[in-house]
């Protein structure tokens, strides 16, 4: 069973977080927009307060779909963005918003807008040695707001992800290529990137623009929605 919480009034907006984190990361964004949207935050399988779900991206997405409102706007951050693209190929949604995300996180001979697979594995392995410490360090590089960091650090300690979910999420990030699926979507898509993001290079904005996807690049790192100028 997956954890979700719904707040606010308006069109349905669903938020999916990234690898290793939990949906509490979205609390400031929810407070900002709860008068404009009915917002549902969901803990990914094995993350936060959600149970593990066996399988890969399809099994995870099928479980998420069970608790989605009808025809929602989906906002996916990082790994959550990959999941939202996959979900958009399965059910009707009204709009897709990708935050610091990509249809393919890993470089290959035909795709320059990712990171090297070996570097990615080293990064994730280092994080998993001490997940709490690693995630806190990662967040500290994305924000200089000490009060904000203290709150986020508490959520990291309070709701850790399971080892199974971390391994599954890493495999999804390393092996999923949804470039064609994203290109073929017939719904509005927008993207918000950070120009200091070390995981999703901001140069991918050129590719998004080539396929007519509206893209913003903010002066930030891998968690754009922590910024005051992050606008839906």
Short mmCIF file of C-alpha atoms in Angstrom, two decimals:
data_model
loop_
_atom_site.label_atom_id
_atom_site.label_comp_id
_atom_site.label_asym_id
_atom_site.label_seq_id
_atom_site.Cartn_x
_atom_site.Cartn_y
_atom_site.Cartn_z
CA UNK A 1 0.00 0.00 0.00
CA UNK A 2 1.27 3.45 -0.91
CA UNK A 3 1.05 6.51 1.34
CA UNK A 4 -0.65 9.60 -0.03
CA UNK A 5 -2.05 12.83 1.36
CA UNK A 6 -4.32 15.33 -0.38
CA UNK A 7 -4.57 19.05 0.43
CA UNK A 8 -6.14 22.11 -1.16
CA UNK A 9 -8.81 22.98 -3.71
CA UNK A 10 -8.76 23.23 -7.50
CA UNK A 11 -7.54 21.05 -10.38
CA UNK A 12 -5.86 17.83 -9.26
CA UNK A 13 -2.06 18.06 -9.09
CA UNK A 14 -0.06 14.96 -8.08
CA UNK A 15 3.56 15.17 -6.90
CA UNK A 16 6.07 12.32 -7.24
CA UNK A 17 9.47 12.68 -5.56
CA UNK A 18 12.91 11.30 -6.40
CA UNK A 19 15.19 8.44 -5.38
CA UNK A 20 15.87 8.02 -1.66
CA UNK A 21 13.63 10.88 -0.52
CA UNK A 22 9.94 11.11 0.45
CA UNK A 23 6.98 13.34 -0.29
CA UNK A 24 7.57 15.63 2.71
CA UNK A 25 10.12 17.34 0.48
CA UNK A 26 7.16 18.97 -1.31
CA UNK A 27 5.58 20.59 1.77
CA UNK A 28 6.68 24.15 0.96
CA UNK A 29 5.48 23.79 -2.62
CA UNK A 30 2.13 22.48 -1.38
CA UNK A 31 1.74 25.41 1.04
CA UNK A 32 2.44 27.78 -1.86
CA UNK A 33 -0.14 26.30 -4.24
CA UNK A 34 -2.85 24.67 -2.08
CA UNK A 35 -5.28 27.53 -2.84
CA UNK A 36 -4.89 26.93 -6.58
CA UNK A 37 -4.72 23.12 -6.79
CA UNK A 38 -5.99 20.03 -5.02
CA UNK A 39 -2.56 18.54 -4.38
CA UNK A 40 -1.80 14.89 -3.71
CA UNK A 41 1.68 13.92 -2.58
CA UNK A 42 2.67 10.27 -2.77
CA UNK A 43 5.56 8.35 -1.21
CA UNK A 44 7.09 6.13 -3.92
CA UNK A 45 7.14 2.36 -3.29
CA UNK A 46 9.48 1.50 -0.40
CA UNK A 47 10.06 5.19 0.31
CA UNK A 48 8.71 7.19 3.23
CA UNK A 49 5.57 5.50 4.59
CA UNK A 50 4.87 3.32 1.53
CA UNK A 51 5.30 -0.44 1.39
CA UNK A 52 7.75 -2.07 -1.00
CA UNK A 53 6.41 -3.10 -4.40
CA UNK A 54 8.18 -5.90 -6.24
CA UNK A 55 9.22 -5.40 -9.87
CA UNK A 56 10.38 -2.41 -11.88
CA UNK A 57 9.03 0.79 -13.35
CA UNK A 58 5.78 -0.72 -14.67
CA UNK A 59 4.91 -2.37 -11.37
CA UNK A 60 5.69 0.82 -9.47
CA UNK A 61 3.58 2.91 -11.84
CA UNK A 62 0.67 0.48 -11.81
CA UNK A 63 0.58 0.76 -8.02
CA UNK A 64 0.69 4.57 -8.18
CA UNK A 65 -2.09 4.65 -10.78
CA UNK A 66 -4.41 2.87 -8.33
CA UNK A 67 -4.50 5.96 -6.09
CA UNK A 68 -4.44 8.75 -8.69
CA UNK A 69 -7.41 11.11 -9.14
CA UNK A 70 -9.02 11.29 -12.57
CA UNK A 71 -7.14 13.17 -15.30
CA UNK A 72 -4.59 14.83 -12.99
CA UNK A 73 -1.67 17.13 -13.65
CA UNK A 74 1.45 15.09 -12.81
CA UNK A 75 4.61 16.72 -11.50
CA UNK A 76 7.61 14.44 -11.28
CA UNK A 77 10.94 15.39 -9.75
CA UNK A 78 14.06 13.45 -10.82
CA UNK A 79 13.18 9.70 -10.67
CA UNK A 80 9.57 10.81 -10.20
CA UNK A 81 9.73 12.41 -13.63
CA UNK A 82 10.56 9.08 -15.27
CA UNK A 83 7.59 7.55 -13.48
CA UNK A 84 5.23 10.31 -14.62
CA UNK A 85 6.25 9.85 -18.26
CA UNK A 86 5.56 6.13 -17.95
CA UNK A 87 2.21 6.77 -16.25
CA UNK A 88 1.24 9.21 -19.03
CA UNK A 89 1.59 6.36 -21.54
CA UNK A 90 -0.85 4.23 -19.52
CA UNK A 91 -3.71 6.53 -18.43
CA UNK A 92 -5.25 9.88 -19.29
CA UNK A 93 -3.59 12.86 -17.62
CA UNK A 94 -4.13 16.54 -18.36
CA UNK A 95 -0.55 17.82 -18.16
CA UNK A 96 2.97 16.69 -17.35
CA UNK A 97 5.52 18.80 -15.44
CA UNK A 98 9.09 17.50 -15.21
CA UNK A 99 11.31 19.05 -12.53
CA UNK A 100 15.05 18.34 -12.88
CA UNK A 101 14.16 15.25 -14.84
CA UNK A 102 14.86 13.50 -18.11
CA UNK A 103 13.44 10.63 -20.17
CA UNK A 104 16.90 9.03 -20.00
CA UNK A 105 19.31 9.70 -17.12
CA UNK A 106 22.33 7.84 -18.53
CA UNK A 107 24.60 8.80 -21.42
CA UNK A 108 24.99 6.58 -24.45
CA UNK A 109 26.30 6.99 -27.99
CA UNK A 110 23.03 8.61 -29.09
CA UNK A 111 22.25 10.59 -25.93
CA UNK A 112 24.58 13.23 -24.49
CA UNK A 113 22.21 14.66 -21.88
CA UNK A 114 22.84 12.15 -19.12
CA UNK A 115 25.62 11.14 -16.79
CA UNK A 116 28.11 8.33 -17.15
CA UNK A 117 26.66 5.04 -15.87
CA UNK A 118 29.78 4.20 -13.83
CA UNK A 119 29.83 7.64 -12.22
CA UNK A 120 26.14 7.27 -11.43
CA UNK A 121 26.74 3.92 -9.73
CA UNK A 122 29.62 5.36 -7.70
CA UNK A 123 27.41 8.28 -6.62
CA UNK A 124 24.57 5.98 -5.56
CA UNK A 125 26.87 3.48 -3.84
CA UNK A 126 28.45 6.29 -1.82
CA UNK A 127 25.01 7.52 -0.82
CA UNK A 128 23.84 4.09 0.26
CA UNK A 129 26.83 3.59 2.58
CA UNK A 130 25.17 6.13 4.84
CA UNK A 131 21.89 7.15 3.22
CA UNK A 132 20.85 9.75 5.79
CA UNK A 133 24.24 11.48 5.77
CA UNK A 134 24.49 11.29 1.98
CA UNK A 135 21.03 12.73 1.32
CA UNK A 136 21.60 15.53 3.83
CA UNK A 137 24.86 16.47 2.14
CA UNK A 138 23.13 16.36 -1.25
CA UNK A 139 20.33 18.64 -0.03
CA UNK A 140 22.83 21.03 1.58
CA UNK A 141 24.34 21.60 -1.87
CA UNK A 142 20.92 22.58 -3.25
CA UNK A 143 19.84 25.14 -0.64
CA UNK A 144 21.51 27.69 1.63
CA UNK A 145 18.37 28.26 3.71
CA UNK A 146 19.33 26.86 7.12
CA UNK A 147 15.76 26.68 8.45
CA UNK A 148 14.65 24.88 5.31
CA UNK A 149 17.59 22.46 5.53
CA UNK A 150 16.81 21.60 9.14
CA UNK A 151 13.23 20.68 8.24
CA UNK A 152 14.32 18.60 5.24
CA UNK A 153 16.97 16.82 7.29
CA UNK A 154 14.35 15.83 9.86
CA UNK A 155 12.18 14.31 7.13
CA UNK A 156 15.17 12.36 5.75
CA UNK A 157 15.77 10.80 9.18
CA UNK A 158 12.09 10.24 9.94
CA UNK A 159 11.13 8.42 6.74
CA UNK A 160 14.05 6.42 5.29
CA UNK A 161 13.70 4.36 2.12
CA UNK A 162 14.09 0.57 2.16
CA UNK A 163 17.17 -1.12 0.71
CA UNK A 164 14.95 -2.94 -1.79
CA UNK A 165 13.41 0.30 -3.01
CA UNK A 166 16.79 2.02 -3.31
CA UNK A 167 18.09 -0.82 -5.48
CA UNK A 168 14.93 -0.87 -7.60
CA UNK A 169 14.98 2.90 -8.04
CA UNK A 170 18.63 2.85 -9.06
CA UNK A 171 17.93 0.14 -11.62
CA UNK A 172 15.03 2.19 -13.03
CA UNK A 173 17.29 5.24 -13.36
CA UNK A 174 20.07 3.24 -15.00
CA UNK A 175 18.00 1.20 -17.43
CA UNK A 176 14.97 3.28 -18.43
CA UNK A 177 14.83 5.10 -21.77
CA UNK A 178 11.53 6.87 -22.42
CA UNK A 179 12.72 9.31 -25.09
CA UNK A 180 10.33 8.02 -27.76
CA UNK A 181 7.47 7.74 -25.28
CA UNK A 182 7.90 11.39 -24.24
CA UNK A 183 8.07 12.54 -27.85
CA UNK A 184 4.82 10.72 -28.63
CA UNK A 185 2.75 12.16 -25.78
CA UNK A 186 -0.22 14.25 -26.98
CA UNK A 187 -0.60 16.33 -23.81
CA UNK A 188 0.99 19.61 -22.62
CA UNK A 189 4.46 19.05 -21.15
CA UNK A 190 6.64 21.59 -19.37
CA UNK A 191 10.10 21.27 -17.83
CA UNK A 192 11.89 23.14 -15.04
CA UNK A 193 15.66 22.66 -14.77
CA UNK A 194 18.54 23.97 -12.66
CA UNK A 195 21.61 25.47 -14.31
CA UNK A 196 23.84 23.99 -11.56
CA UNK A 197 22.31 20.53 -11.68
CA UNK A 198 25.02 17.83 -11.76
CA UNK A 199 22.59 14.95 -12.49
CA UNK A 200 20.38 16.41 -15.24
CA UNK A 201 22.54 18.82 -17.27
CA UNK A 202 20.71 22.02 -18.14
CA UNK A 203 21.87 21.66 -21.75
CA UNK A 204 19.02 19.18 -22.16
CA UNK A 205 16.85 22.30 -22.47
CA UNK A 206 18.01 22.51 -26.12
CA UNK A 207 16.65 19.02 -26.80
CA UNK A 208 13.37 19.80 -25.02
CA UNK A 209 12.99 22.97 -27.08
CA UNK A 210 13.64 21.05 -30.29
CA UNK A 211 10.64 18.83 -29.58
CA UNK A 212 8.52 21.87 -28.60
CA UNK A 213 8.48 21.33 -24.85
CA UNK A 214 8.38 24.56 -22.85
CA UNK A 215 11.46 24.70 -20.61
CA UNK A 216 12.60 27.00 -17.79
CA UNK A 217 16.15 27.02 -16.43
CA UNK A 218 16.50 28.42 -12.91
CA UNK A 219 19.67 29.45 -11.08
CA UNK A 220 19.72 26.38 -8.86
CA UNK A 221 20.78 22.73 -8.58
CA UNK A 222 18.87 19.44 -8.69
CA UNK A 223 15.90 20.49 -6.51
CA UNK A 224 14.40 23.50 -8.34
CA UNK A 225 11.14 23.54 -6.38
CA UNK A 226 12.99 24.64 -3.23
CA UNK A 227 13.59 28.00 -4.92
CA UNK A 228 11.30 31.00 -4.43
CA UNK A 229 11.22 31.60 -8.19
CA UNK A 230 9.96 28.10 -8.96
CA UNK A 231 6.56 28.64 -10.61
CA UNK A 232 4.12 26.09 -11.92
#
